[in-house]
PDB file of C-alpha atoms in Angstrom:
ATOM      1  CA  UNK A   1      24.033  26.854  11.482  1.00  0.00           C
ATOM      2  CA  UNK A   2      25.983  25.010  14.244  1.00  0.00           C
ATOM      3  CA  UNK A   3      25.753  22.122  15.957  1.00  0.00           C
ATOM      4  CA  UNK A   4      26.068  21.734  19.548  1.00  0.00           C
ATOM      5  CA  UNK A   5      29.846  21.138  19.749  1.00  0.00           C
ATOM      6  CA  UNK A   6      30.221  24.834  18.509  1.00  0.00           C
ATOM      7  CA  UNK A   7      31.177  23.514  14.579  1.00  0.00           C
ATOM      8  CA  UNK A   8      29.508  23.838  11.351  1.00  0.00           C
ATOM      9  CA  UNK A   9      27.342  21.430  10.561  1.00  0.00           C
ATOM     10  CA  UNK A  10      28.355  21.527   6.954  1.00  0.00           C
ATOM     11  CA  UNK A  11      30.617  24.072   4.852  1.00  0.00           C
ATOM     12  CA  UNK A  12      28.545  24.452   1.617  1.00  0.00           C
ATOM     13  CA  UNK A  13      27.895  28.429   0.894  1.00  0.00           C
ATOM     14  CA  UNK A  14      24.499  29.597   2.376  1.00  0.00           C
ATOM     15  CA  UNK A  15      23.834  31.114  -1.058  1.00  0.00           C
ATOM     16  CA  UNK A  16      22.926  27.656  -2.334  1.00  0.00           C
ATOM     17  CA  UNK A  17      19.784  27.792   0.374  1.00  0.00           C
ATOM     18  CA  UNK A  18      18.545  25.716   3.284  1.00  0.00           C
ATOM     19  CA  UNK A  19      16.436  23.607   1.342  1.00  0.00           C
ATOM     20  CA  UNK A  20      19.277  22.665  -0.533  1.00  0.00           C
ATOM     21  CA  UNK A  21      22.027  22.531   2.519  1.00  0.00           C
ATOM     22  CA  UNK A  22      19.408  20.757   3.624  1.00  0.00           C
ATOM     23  CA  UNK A  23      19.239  17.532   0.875  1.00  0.00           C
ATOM     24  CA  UNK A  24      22.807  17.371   0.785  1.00  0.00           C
ATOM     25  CA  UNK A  25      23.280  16.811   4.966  1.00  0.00           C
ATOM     26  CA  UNK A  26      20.460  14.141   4.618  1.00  0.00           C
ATOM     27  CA  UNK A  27      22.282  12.750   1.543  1.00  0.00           C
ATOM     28  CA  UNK A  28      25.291  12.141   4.064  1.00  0.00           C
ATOM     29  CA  UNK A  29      27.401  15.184   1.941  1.00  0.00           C
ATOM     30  CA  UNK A  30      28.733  17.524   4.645  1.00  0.00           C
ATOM     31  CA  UNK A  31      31.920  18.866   3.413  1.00  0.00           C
ATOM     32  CA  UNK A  32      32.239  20.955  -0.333  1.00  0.00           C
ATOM     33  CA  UNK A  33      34.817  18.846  -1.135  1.00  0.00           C
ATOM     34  CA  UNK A  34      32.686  15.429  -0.812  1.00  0.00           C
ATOM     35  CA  UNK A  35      31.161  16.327  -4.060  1.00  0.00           C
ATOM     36  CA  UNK A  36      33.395  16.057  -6.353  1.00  0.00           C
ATOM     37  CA  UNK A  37      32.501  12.377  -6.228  1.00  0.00           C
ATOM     38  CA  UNK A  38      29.138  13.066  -7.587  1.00  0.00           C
ATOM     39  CA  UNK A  39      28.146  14.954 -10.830  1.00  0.00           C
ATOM     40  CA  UNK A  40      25.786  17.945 -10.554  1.00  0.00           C
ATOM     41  CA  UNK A  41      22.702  15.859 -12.557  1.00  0.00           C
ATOM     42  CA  UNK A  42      23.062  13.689  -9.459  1.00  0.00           C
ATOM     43  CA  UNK A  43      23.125  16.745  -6.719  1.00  0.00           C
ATOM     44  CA  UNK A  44      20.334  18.454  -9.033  1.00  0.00           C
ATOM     45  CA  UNK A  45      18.042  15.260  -8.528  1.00  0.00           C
ATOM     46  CA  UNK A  46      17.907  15.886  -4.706  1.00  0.00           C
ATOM     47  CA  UNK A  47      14.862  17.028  -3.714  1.00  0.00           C
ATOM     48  CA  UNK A  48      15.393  20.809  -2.710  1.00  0.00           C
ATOM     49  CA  UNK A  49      18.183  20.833  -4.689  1.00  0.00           C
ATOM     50  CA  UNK A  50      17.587  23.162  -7.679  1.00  0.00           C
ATOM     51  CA  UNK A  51      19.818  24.704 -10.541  1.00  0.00           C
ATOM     52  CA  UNK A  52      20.651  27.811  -8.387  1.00  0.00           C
ATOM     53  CA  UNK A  53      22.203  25.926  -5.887  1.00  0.00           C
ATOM     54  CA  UNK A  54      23.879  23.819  -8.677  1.00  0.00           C
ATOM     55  CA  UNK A  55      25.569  27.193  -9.571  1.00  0.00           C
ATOM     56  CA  UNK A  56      26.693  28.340  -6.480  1.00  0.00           C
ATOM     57  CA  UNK A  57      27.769  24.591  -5.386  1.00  0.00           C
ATOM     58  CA  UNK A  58      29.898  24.928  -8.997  1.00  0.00           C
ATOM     59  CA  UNK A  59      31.288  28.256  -8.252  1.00  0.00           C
ATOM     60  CA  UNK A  60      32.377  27.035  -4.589  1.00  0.00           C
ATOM     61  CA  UNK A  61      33.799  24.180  -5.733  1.00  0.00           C
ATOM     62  CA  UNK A  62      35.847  26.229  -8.471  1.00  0.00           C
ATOM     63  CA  UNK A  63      36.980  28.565  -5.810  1.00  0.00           C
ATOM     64  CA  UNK A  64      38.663  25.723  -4.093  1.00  0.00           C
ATOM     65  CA  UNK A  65      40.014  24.314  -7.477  1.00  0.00           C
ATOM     66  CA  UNK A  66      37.314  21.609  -7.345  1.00  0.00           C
ATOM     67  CA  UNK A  67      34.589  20.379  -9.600  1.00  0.00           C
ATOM     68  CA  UNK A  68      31.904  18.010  -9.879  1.00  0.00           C
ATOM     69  CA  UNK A  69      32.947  14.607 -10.601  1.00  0.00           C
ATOM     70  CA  UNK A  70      33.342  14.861 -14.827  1.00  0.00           C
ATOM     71  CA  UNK A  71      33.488  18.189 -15.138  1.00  0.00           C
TER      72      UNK A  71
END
């Protein structure tokens, strides 16, 4: 999904689902990297925001040599 200037309107991995893209962009998160400040009980309490997309959001974040904040 893009916005209208042509860029993403957030890099999480669409395996985590809209719903979930979703809470996080109207949590304010729009970059991967913004959650590291956060720990996954905290992402996980979004609504729309289920343990699948916890997984995938973990295994992203571990890709990039990231990780929930604590973990």
């Amino acid at each position: 999904m893009s916005d209208q200037g042509g860029t993403p309107a957030d890099d999480f991995p669409h395996g985590a689902g809209n719903p979930a893209r979703g809470a996080l962009r109207a949590a304010g998160y729009t970059r991967l990297a913004q959650l590291t400040t956060v720990t996954a009980a905290e992402v996980l309490a979004l609504h729309g925001v289920g343990p699948k997309a916890i997984r995938v959001l973990r295994e992203a974040l571990a890709a990039e040599g990231l990780a929930f904040a604590g973990e």
